[in-house]
Amino acid sequence: MPKLPSGTVTFLFTDIEGSTELLQRLGDTRYARVLADHYELLRDVFGRHGGQQISTQGDGLLVVFSRAGDGVSAAVAGQRAVLAHSWPEGMSLRVRMGLHTGEPLIMAGDYVGLDVHRAARICAAGHGNQILVSMTTGGLVEGSLPPDIGLRNLGLHVLRDLRQPEKIFQAVHPDLPGEFPTLRSLDVFPNNLPRQLTSFIGREREIAEVKRLMSSTCMLMLTGSGGAGKTRLALQIAADLIETYADGVWLVELAGLSKPELVPNTVASVLNLREMPGRPLQTTLLDHIGRRELLLVLDNCEHLVGACAELATILLRSCPRLRILATSREPLGISGETVWRVPSLALPKASQAPTAEELMQCEATRLFIERATAVQPGFNLNPQNAGVVAAVCRRLDGIPLAIELAAARLRALSVEQIGDRLDERFRLLVGGGRTALPRQQTLRGALDWSYDLLPSQERVLLRRLSVFAGGWTLEAAEAACAGEGLETREILDLLTQLVFKSLVLMDAQEGRVRYRLLETVRQYGRDRLDESGETAAALKRHLDWCLQLAERAEPELIGANQTVWLDRLEVEHDNLRAALEWSGVDESCGDAGLRLAGALWWFWHVHGYFSEGLVWLESMLSRSRDASASARAKALAGAGFLAHRHGDYDGSSRLCTESLALYRELGEVTSMGRPLHILGAIAEVQGDYARARSLFMESLVMGRQAGDKRRMAIALNAVGEVARCQDDYEAARASYEESLALSRHVGDKRHAAIVLANLGHVALHQGDYNAAAMLFKEALTQAQQLAYRLGIAEYLAGLGGVAAATGRYRRAARLLGAVDALLSLLSAVLEPPDRLEYVQSLAAARAGLNDDAAFESAWAEGQAMEVSRAVDYALETDAPNHFTEEDPRTN
């Protein structure tokens, strides 16, 4: 895109009047053709006058000009071209245009500021074939326009962005219509909507959805948490619908009322009605509204729910053309009410480093940027602060009030300092407008308002729910929140009320329901929990629930249901981390923390959390010296296994030796297999194959004596590994096949995948590439289902070896590059025989391409692949019997 003109520029907005009706008349295909012809026609005209298209907006264009006079001339030329064009079926296309001049900021390849919004609203106030010009633009072109173009003063008008009045002119020309109906500005229609001093950002999808609902319901309730922007959205929708209601749009502000009986009086006051002696006020309201076509906006009903529900019911029953749009933390619960939750603003993705251009297209960050430039005109979005801006908006959950308050802090802090201080957000996020209600001046005030309206039992539950991290199920809430004044049987009803009142969010996926708090609400609840003195007891109950879950899951992680339980622990991982953190703070919980870590280490291994799991285990071991010997032995073995996967063989040996000694003292023979296995694996790494085989055989014997088929399968696979390291592939195959049969018998899919891959390595070494590919693919598919990330890396490496061995060097380089990236992410190393084959395949790919640049390019492509894409790439080709049919240098 060419560089945008800066400094003083003029924006020209266009829009097709009656586009919806036209679409219905012409149908999709013919309307699309007309729309495309209209775009082409106007782009050509505007381009010849020096205009640069910025974007398409609905059925129109946004174009920028460096000179105001060029913009006005282009608009006149564009209207003349539209009128002169032969449109199909004798139809006429009615395009309205609006121009405004300002000095917007340019940020990330886009314009920022109020001037673009003002140009759009000026256009929206006009009629088809009409050109409207702002006072600023009119002043700049006065006396310099061509003699056939003039400006007609249309007076002051309040525009639909609810801002200060704008003096508007109409561009006139002999070839253009001169007379039009009154402008579609707010002051033409009866209303009492307030003027807003800031622009309205985003919400296009929400506005469209709410308007659709408004067309089919007599009452629409906008609900949402404090600061979600319910009022601002309601006002914007009311302004957009103002033409729909011949008898007006009337805002009834209820936040300042404290007495329910005053609700009818407030509505009457807004409608300029007086109470008549001896006549009920409700009767006066009914008589006045009657069959009038009218929209009432009832704002902030939550503290007057009963009174609002009663009045709304009476009015809607007797006034057939009345519509009510209301805002509240909770619905009124009346017949005919449609409830729509106002979501937080759209947030940038957390998984990527955002570009400035991406942030300008995201609602939450765009709001921050526009408010930031309002308080600090020198604020500039750049590669250095873009990530911080995105992080701030994510940590504030996309709550508009919180984002606006954070941006206001740029008067005294940098955006980096704001990000650093968000742990103290309730002290930081103050300073809303002095004329706003107290609860709109601070984030704490907004949440205090909601909290203070709750009955005492709901307050208790909200406080206790703050101990959950990453959400919870109903069963978890019942386990962790009941007691000390709350009965288990009460939790469901209380939780339902908190959902109803927009303080708890409910997510339903695949038949399972989870609940969560926005992080801002969670922090607020935690502060209240601390104030109540209940924190230690609540965290202890949460820890107990996490320990129950982990110990229940532990035996399932190696059985037929391992996928289900691995997924469940992944979903609850944030809760498990929080419980471990607490157990390390409270000395009385040390034993529970060690048991929890000891139950989770296999989950950490399978899902690739090697470093994290090792840190937790070592931390719990150091803090829990008085824990039971059995719990310590298990945790030591788990830490030793993760240290081995991490490549710390000395540390792994120390941990496993201590674990083995404890198990021997306890006489827990069946538990000795794990540390024996890891010590054997370390001996294998060190090239001491005799010792490795001896330890593996000892583990195998123990497994047979105990009748533990899973332990036998693991030991047999390890014996096969020793044979493979010594190039005895027939002995390796025999051990692997016996191991695979046992793994499948006990339903251990993860270990079955390991053995399948090992059989693949044997086939690869023996030159049976079709069999090797099929075995690696089967293993890779199972690893993907289990989210077994180390296995994914190992089996991608195997398929890379097949590609290199069959002359598909570019493909091999890509796959091996993806392996390198995944191993780096996991901070993991391959087992000795796999590592040797990996290095050999890498060398073969480089030599086969015989071009370092080509190899590095393919390697980089593989490193840049996301894991899921790498798996898809590995599975999509390499069909059996097709290896020789493909060009080795292009695949």
PDB file of C-alpha atoms in Angstrom, residues 339-555:
ATOM      1  CA  VAL A 339     -31.238 -11.510  27.173  1.00  0.00           C
ATOM      2  CA  TRP A 340     -27.979 -10.799  25.346  1.00  0.00           C
ATOM      3  CA  ARG A 341     -24.637 -10.769  27.117  1.00  0.00           C
ATOM      4  CA  VAL A 342     -22.238  -7.997  26.119  1.00  0.00           C
ATOM      5  CA  PRO A 343     -18.853  -9.646  25.622  1.00  0.00           C
ATOM      6  CA  SER A 344     -15.481  -8.116  26.347  1.00  0.00           C
ATOM      7  CA  LEU A 345     -13.722  -6.491  23.413  1.00  0.00           C
ATOM      8  CA  ALA A 346     -11.896  -8.789  21.016  1.00  0.00           C
ATOM      9  CA  LEU A 347      -8.313  -9.440  22.153  1.00  0.00           C
ATOM     10  CA  PRO A 348      -5.112 -10.104  20.202  1.00  0.00           C
ATOM     11  CA  LYS A 349      -3.901 -13.691  20.140  1.00  0.00           C
ATOM     12  CA  ALA A 350      -1.596 -14.573  22.993  1.00  0.00           C
ATOM     13  CA  SER A 351       0.463 -17.097  21.042  1.00  0.00           C
ATOM     14  CA  GLN A 352       2.081 -14.675  18.630  1.00  0.00           C
ATOM     15  CA  ALA A 353       4.167 -11.515  18.798  1.00  0.00           C
ATOM     16  CA  PRO A 354       1.648  -8.992  17.431  1.00  0.00           C
ATOM     17  CA  THR A 355       2.487  -6.449  14.785  1.00  0.00           C
ATOM     18  CA  ALA A 356       1.348  -2.863  15.072  1.00  0.00           C
ATOM     19  CA  GLU A 357      -0.923  -3.412  12.055  1.00  0.00           C
ATOM     20  CA  GLU A 358      -2.641  -6.366  13.749  1.00  0.00           C
ATOM     21  CA  LEU A 359      -3.234  -4.383  16.927  1.00  0.00           C
ATOM     22  CA  MET A 360      -4.884  -1.591  14.960  1.00  0.00           C
ATOM     23  CA  GLN A 361      -7.429  -4.120  13.675  1.00  0.00           C
ATOM     24  CA  CYS A 362      -8.217  -5.537  17.149  1.00  0.00           C
ATOM     25  CA  GLU A 363     -10.989  -3.858  19.169  1.00  0.00           C
ATOM     26  CA  ALA A 364      -9.367  -3.880  22.617  1.00  0.00           C
ATOM     27  CA  THR A 365      -5.974  -2.624  21.494  1.00  0.00           C
ATOM     28  CA  ARG A 366      -7.512  -0.089  19.118  1.00  0.00           C
ATOM     29  CA  LEU A 367      -9.497   1.365  22.024  1.00  0.00           C
ATOM     30  CA  PHE A 368      -6.328   1.597  24.124  1.00  0.00           C
ATOM     31  CA  ILE A 369      -4.420   3.274  21.287  1.00  0.00           C
ATOM     32  CA  GLU A 370      -7.131   5.830  20.509  1.00  0.00           C
ATOM     33  CA  ARG A 371      -7.586   6.753  24.168  1.00  0.00           C
ATOM     34  CA  ALA A 372      -3.808   6.845  24.617  1.00  0.00           C
ATOM     35  CA  THR A 373      -3.365   9.331  21.788  1.00  0.00           C
ATOM     36  CA  ALA A 374      -6.119  11.480  23.292  1.00  0.00           C
ATOM     37  CA  VAL A 375      -4.252  11.891  26.612  1.00  0.00           C
ATOM     38  CA  GLN A 376      -0.746  11.783  25.148  1.00  0.00           C
ATOM     39  CA  PRO A 377      -0.689  12.980  21.518  1.00  0.00           C
ATOM     40  CA  GLY A 378       2.933  11.874  21.201  1.00  0.00           C
ATOM     41  CA  PHE A 379       2.097   8.244  21.989  1.00  0.00           C
ATOM     42  CA  ASN A 380       3.295   5.990  19.195  1.00  0.00           C
ATOM     43  CA  LEU A 381       2.712   2.291  18.674  1.00  0.00           C
ATOM     44  CA  ASN A 382       5.934   0.581  17.624  1.00  0.00           C
ATOM     45  CA  PRO A 383       7.546  -2.891  17.583  1.00  0.00           C
ATOM     46  CA  GLN A 384       8.998  -2.248  21.048  1.00  0.00           C
ATOM     47  CA  ASN A 385       5.721  -1.500  22.850  1.00  0.00           C
ATOM     48  CA  ALA A 386       3.210  -3.407  20.684  1.00  0.00           C
ATOM     49  CA  GLY A 387       3.602  -6.580  22.722  1.00  0.00           C
ATOM     50  CA  VAL A 388       3.177  -4.636  25.980  1.00  0.00           C
ATOM     51  CA  VAL A 389      -0.022  -2.964  24.740  1.00  0.00           C
ATOM     52  CA  ALA A 390      -1.404  -6.356  23.720  1.00  0.00           C
ATOM     53  CA  ALA A 391      -0.464  -7.870  27.092  1.00  0.00           C
ATOM     54  CA  VAL A 392      -2.085  -4.997  29.017  1.00  0.00           C
ATOM     55  CA  CYS A 393      -5.360  -5.426  27.122  1.00  0.00           C
ATOM     56  CA  ARG A 394      -5.304  -9.197  27.611  1.00  0.00           C
ATOM     57  CA  ARG A 395      -4.633  -8.876  31.346  1.00  0.00           C
ATOM     58  CA  LEU A 396      -7.542  -6.462  31.576  1.00  0.00           C
ATOM     59  CA  ASP A 397      -9.780  -9.077  29.905  1.00  0.00           C
ATOM     60  CA  GLY A 398     -10.809  -6.664  27.142  1.00  0.00           C
ATOM     61  CA  ILE A 399     -13.015  -4.751  29.622  1.00  0.00           C
ATOM     62  CA  PRO A 400     -13.572  -1.310  28.048  1.00  0.00           C
ATOM     63  CA  LEU A 401     -13.671   0.605  31.348  1.00  0.00           C
ATOM     64  CA  ALA A 402     -10.418  -0.988  32.508  1.00  0.00           C
ATOM     65  CA  ILE A 403      -8.701  -0.274  29.181  1.00  0.00           C
ATOM     66  CA  GLU A 404      -9.801   3.357  29.170  1.00  0.00           C
ATOM     67  CA  LEU A 405      -8.609   3.851  32.753  1.00  0.00           C
ATOM     68  CA  ALA A 406      -5.274   2.219  31.905  1.00  0.00           C
ATOM     69  CA  ALA A 407      -4.796   4.441  28.855  1.00  0.00           C
ATOM     70  CA  ALA A 408      -5.542   7.503  30.994  1.00  0.00           C
ATOM     71  CA  ARG A 409      -2.518   6.592  33.146  1.00  0.00           C
ATOM     72  CA  LEU A 410      -0.250   7.465  30.221  1.00  0.00           C
ATOM     73  CA  ARG A 411      -0.382  11.031  31.508  1.00  0.00           C
ATOM     74  CA  ALA A 412       2.162   9.950  34.132  1.00  0.00           C
ATOM     75  CA  LEU A 413       3.407   6.437  33.248  1.00  0.00           C
ATOM     76  CA  SER A 414       4.825   4.631  30.244  1.00  0.00           C
ATOM     77  CA  VAL A 415       2.864   1.703  28.837  1.00  0.00           C
ATOM     78  CA  GLU A 416       5.607  -0.592  30.169  1.00  0.00           C
ATOM     79  CA  GLN A 417       5.128   0.800  33.685  1.00  0.00           C
ATOM     80  CA  ILE A 418       1.367   0.294  33.389  1.00  0.00           C
ATOM     81  CA  GLY A 419       1.959  -3.340  32.461  1.00  0.00           C
ATOM     82  CA  ASP A 420       4.309  -3.838  35.420  1.00  0.00           C
ATOM     83  CA  ARG A 421       1.759  -2.421  37.875  1.00  0.00           C
ATOM     84  CA  LEU A 422      -1.313  -4.363  36.800  1.00  0.00           C
ATOM     85  CA  ASP A 423      -0.988  -6.715  39.763  1.00  0.00           C
ATOM     86  CA  GLU A 424      -2.152  -3.651  41.715  1.00  0.00           C
ATOM     87  CA  ARG A 425      -4.809  -2.816  39.158  1.00  0.00           C
ATOM     88  CA  PHE A 426      -7.435  -1.634  41.629  1.00  0.00           C
ATOM     89  CA  ARG A 427      -5.110   1.124  42.842  1.00  0.00           C
ATOM     90  CA  LEU A 428      -3.781   1.867  39.369  1.00  0.00           C
ATOM     91  CA  LEU A 429      -7.046   2.024  37.437  1.00  0.00           C
ATOM     92  CA  VAL A 430      -8.636   5.123  38.877  1.00  0.00           C
ATOM     93  CA  GLY A 431      -9.229   8.521  37.415  1.00  0.00           C
ATOM     94  CA  GLY A 432     -12.335   8.349  35.259  1.00  0.00           C
ATOM     95  CA  GLY A 433     -14.181  11.513  34.375  1.00  0.00           C
ATOM     96  CA  ARG A 434     -15.085  13.666  37.369  1.00  0.00           C
ATOM     97  CA  THR A 435     -18.663  13.946  36.196  1.00  0.00           C
ATOM     98  CA  ALA A 436     -19.091  10.182  35.933  1.00  0.00           C
ATOM     99  CA  LEU A 437     -20.741   8.142  38.643  1.00  0.00           C
ATOM    100  CA  PRO A 438     -18.240   6.969  41.311  1.00  0.00           C
ATOM    101  CA  ARG A 439     -18.443   3.374  40.098  1.00  0.00           C
ATOM    102  CA  GLN A 440     -17.430   4.554  36.599  1.00  0.00           C
ATOM    103  CA  GLN A 441     -14.402   6.438  37.887  1.00  0.00           C
ATOM    104  CA  THR A 442     -12.517   3.387  39.148  1.00  0.00           C
ATOM    105  CA  LEU A 443     -12.411  -0.280  38.272  1.00  0.00           C
ATOM    106  CA  ARG A 444     -12.800  -1.127  41.955  1.00  0.00           C
ATOM    107  CA  GLY A 445     -15.903   1.056  42.114  1.00  0.00           C
ATOM    108  CA  ALA A 446     -17.494  -0.802  39.203  1.00  0.00           C
ATOM    109  CA  LEU A 447     -16.985  -4.145  40.919  1.00  0.00           C
ATOM    110  CA  ASP A 448     -17.956  -2.852  44.368  1.00  0.00           C
ATOM    111  CA  TRP A 449     -21.309  -1.893  42.851  1.00  0.00           C
ATOM    112  CA  SER A 450     -21.929  -5.474  41.692  1.00  0.00           C
ATOM    113  CA  TYR A 451     -20.603  -7.084  44.861  1.00  0.00           C
ATOM    114  CA  ASP A 452     -22.630  -4.911  47.225  1.00  0.00           C
ATOM    115  CA  LEU A 453     -25.852  -5.920  45.446  1.00  0.00           C
ATOM    116  CA  LEU A 454     -25.262  -9.630  46.122  1.00  0.00           C
ATOM    117  CA  PRO A 455     -26.954 -11.500  48.985  1.00  0.00           C
ATOM    118  CA  SER A 456     -24.472 -12.647  51.634  1.00  0.00           C
ATOM    119  CA  GLN A 457     -24.277 -16.299  50.505  1.00  0.00           C
ATOM    120  CA  GLU A 458     -23.517 -15.278  46.930  1.00  0.00           C
ATOM    121  CA  ARG A 459     -20.749 -12.987  48.188  1.00  0.00           C
ATOM    122  CA  VAL A 460     -19.215 -15.888  50.108  1.00  0.00           C
ATOM    123  CA  LEU A 461     -19.249 -18.138  47.046  1.00  0.00           C
ATOM    124  CA  LEU A 462     -17.814 -15.435  44.764  1.00  0.00           C
ATOM    125  CA  ARG A 463     -14.946 -14.880  47.204  1.00  0.00           C
ATOM    126  CA  ARG A 464     -14.200 -18.591  47.439  1.00  0.00           C
ATOM    127  CA  LEU A 465     -14.360 -19.124  43.676  1.00  0.00           C
ATOM    128  CA  SER A 466     -11.414 -16.756  43.352  1.00  0.00           C
ATOM    129  CA  VAL A 467      -9.076 -19.588  44.421  1.00  0.00           C
ATOM    130  CA  PHE A 468      -9.670 -21.308  41.065  1.00  0.00           C
ATOM    131  CA  ALA A 469      -7.275 -20.538  38.236  1.00  0.00           C
ATOM    132  CA  GLY A 470      -8.373 -21.254  34.676  1.00  0.00           C
ATOM    133  CA  GLY A 471     -11.963 -22.176  35.552  1.00  0.00           C
ATOM    134  CA  TRP A 472     -13.771 -25.020  37.290  1.00  0.00           C
ATOM    135  CA  THR A 473     -16.611 -27.504  37.056  1.00  0.00           C
ATOM    136  CA  LEU A 474     -19.688 -27.659  39.261  1.00  0.00           C
ATOM    137  CA  GLU A 475     -18.221 -30.683  41.055  1.00  0.00           C
ATOM    138  CA  ALA A 476     -15.007 -28.758  41.729  1.00  0.00           C
ATOM    139  CA  ALA A 477     -16.947 -25.809  43.173  1.00  0.00           C
ATOM    140  CA  GLU A 478     -18.941 -28.142  45.396  1.00  0.00           C
ATOM    141  CA  ALA A 479     -15.756 -29.781  46.677  1.00  0.00           C
ATOM    142  CA  ALA A 480     -13.659 -26.640  47.140  1.00  0.00           C
ATOM    143  CA  CYS A 481     -16.252 -24.066  48.229  1.00  0.00           C
ATOM    144  CA  ALA A 482     -18.670 -25.902  50.508  1.00  0.00           C
ATOM    145  CA  GLY A 483     -18.284 -25.783  54.298  1.00  0.00           C
ATOM    146  CA  GLU A 484     -18.165 -23.072  56.948  1.00  0.00           C
ATOM    147  CA  GLY A 485     -21.590 -21.658  56.180  1.00  0.00           C
ATOM    148  CA  LEU A 486     -22.178 -23.033  52.656  1.00  0.00           C
ATOM    149  CA  GLU A 487     -23.845 -26.397  52.142  1.00  0.00           C
ATOM    150  CA  THR A 488     -22.853 -28.515  49.150  1.00  0.00           C
ATOM    151  CA  ARG A 489     -26.478 -28.629  48.012  1.00  0.00           C
ATOM    152  CA  GLU A 490     -26.563 -24.802  47.880  1.00  0.00           C
ATOM    153  CA  ILE A 491     -23.633 -24.387  45.501  1.00  0.00           C
ATOM    154  CA  LEU A 492     -25.544 -25.032  42.255  1.00  0.00           C
ATOM    155  CA  ASP A 493     -28.236 -22.440  42.944  1.00  0.00           C
ATOM    156  CA  LEU A 494     -25.733 -19.850  44.164  1.00  0.00           C
ATOM    157  CA  LEU A 495     -23.462 -20.449  41.168  1.00  0.00           C
ATOM    158  CA  THR A 496     -26.442 -20.116  38.840  1.00  0.00           C
ATOM    159  CA  GLN A 497     -27.255 -16.739  40.391  1.00  0.00           C
ATOM    160  CA  LEU A 498     -23.682 -15.517  39.882  1.00  0.00           C
ATOM    161  CA  VAL A 499     -23.885 -16.552  36.216  1.00  0.00           C
ATOM    162  CA  PHE A 500     -27.266 -14.814  35.992  1.00  0.00           C
ATOM    163  CA  LYS A 501     -25.694 -11.634  37.403  1.00  0.00           C
ATOM    164  CA  SER A 502     -22.794 -11.637  34.924  1.00  0.00           C
ATOM    165  CA  LEU A 503     -20.081 -12.202  37.518  1.00  0.00           C
ATOM    166  CA  VAL A 504     -19.346 -15.809  36.536  1.00  0.00           C
ATOM    167  CA  LEU A 505     -18.986 -16.898  32.901  1.00  0.00           C
ATOM    168  CA  MET A 506     -20.226 -20.277  31.701  1.00  0.00           C
ATOM    169  CA  ASP A 507     -18.619 -22.142  28.802  1.00  0.00           C
ATOM    170  CA  ALA A 508     -20.271 -25.237  27.334  1.00  0.00           C
ATOM    171  CA  GLN A 509     -18.221 -27.414  24.998  1.00  0.00           C
ATOM    172  CA  GLU A 510     -18.919 -30.947  23.837  1.00  0.00           C
ATOM    173  CA  GLY A 511     -21.531 -31.466  26.511  1.00  0.00           C
ATOM    174  CA  ARG A 512     -19.251 -30.344  29.359  1.00  0.00           C
ATOM    175  CA  VAL A 513     -19.831 -27.130  31.286  1.00  0.00           C
ATOM    176  CA  ARG A 514     -17.038 -25.111  32.856  1.00  0.00           C
ATOM    177  CA  TYR A 515     -17.235 -21.849  34.717  1.00  0.00           C
ATOM    178  CA  ARG A 516     -14.680 -19.075  34.994  1.00  0.00           C
ATOM    179  CA  LEU A 517     -14.082 -15.575  36.276  1.00  0.00           C
ATOM    180  CA  LEU A 518     -12.555 -12.794  34.262  1.00  0.00           C
ATOM    181  CA  GLU A 519      -9.113 -12.278  35.750  1.00  0.00           C
ATOM    182  CA  THR A 520     -10.106  -8.812  36.906  1.00  0.00           C
ATOM    183  CA  VAL A 521     -13.115 -10.223  38.779  1.00  0.00           C
ATOM    184  CA  ARG A 522     -10.946 -13.013  40.153  1.00  0.00           C
ATOM    185  CA  GLN A 523      -8.433 -10.549  41.577  1.00  0.00           C
ATOM    186  CA  TYR A 524     -11.266  -8.550  43.093  1.00  0.00           C
ATOM    187  CA  GLY A 525     -12.717 -11.696  44.671  1.00  0.00           C
ATOM    188  CA  ARG A 526      -9.295 -12.629  46.028  1.00  0.00           C
ATOM    189  CA  ASP A 527      -8.973  -9.217  47.672  1.00  0.00           C
ATOM    190  CA  ARG A 528     -12.358  -9.706  49.270  1.00  0.00           C
ATOM    191  CA  LEU A 529     -11.359 -13.209  50.367  1.00  0.00           C
ATOM    192  CA  ASP A 530      -8.276 -11.805  52.070  1.00  0.00           C
ATOM    193  CA  GLU A 531     -10.394  -9.151  53.787  1.00  0.00           C
ATOM    194  CA  SER A 532     -12.747 -11.857  55.097  1.00  0.00           C
ATOM    195  CA  GLY A 533      -9.939 -13.861  56.727  1.00  0.00           C
ATOM    196  CA  GLU A 534     -11.021 -17.015  54.834  1.00  0.00           C
ATOM    197  CA  THR A 535      -8.062 -17.296  52.462  1.00  0.00           C
ATOM    198  CA  ALA A 536      -6.109 -20.089  54.162  1.00  0.00           C
ATOM    199  CA  ALA A 537      -9.170 -22.306  54.616  1.00  0.00           C
ATOM    200  CA  ALA A 538     -10.341 -21.739  51.015  1.00  0.00           C
ATOM    201  CA  LEU A 539      -6.925 -22.498  49.548  1.00  0.00           C
ATOM    202  CA  LYS A 540      -6.636 -25.633  51.680  1.00  0.00           C
ATOM    203  CA  ARG A 541      -9.969 -26.918  50.339  1.00  0.00           C
ATOM    204  CA  HIS A 542      -8.806 -26.134  46.799  1.00  0.00           C
ATOM    205  CA  LEU A 543      -5.547 -28.025  47.389  1.00  0.00           C
ATOM    206  CA  ASP A 544      -7.455 -31.017  48.759  1.00  0.00           C
ATOM    207  CA  TRP A 545      -9.660 -31.074  45.649  1.00  0.00           C
ATOM    208  CA  CYS A 546      -6.620 -30.885  43.341  1.00  0.00           C
ATOM    209  CA  LEU A 547      -4.897 -33.705  45.224  1.00  0.00           C
ATOM    210  CA  GLN A 548      -8.018 -35.870  44.985  1.00  0.00           C
ATOM    211  CA  LEU A 549      -8.211 -35.256  41.244  1.00  0.00           C
ATOM    212  CA  ALA A 550      -4.516 -35.970  40.612  1.00  0.00           C
ATOM    213  CA  GLU A 551      -4.440 -39.160  42.662  1.00  0.00           C
ATOM    214  CA  ARG A 552      -7.626 -40.380  41.021  1.00  0.00           C
ATOM    215  CA  ALA A 553      -6.117 -39.661  37.592  1.00  0.00           C
ATOM    216  CA  GLU A 554      -2.698 -41.204  38.291  1.00  0.00           C
ATOM    217  CA  PRO A 555      -3.513 -44.892  37.613  1.00  0.00           C
TER     218      PRO A 555
END
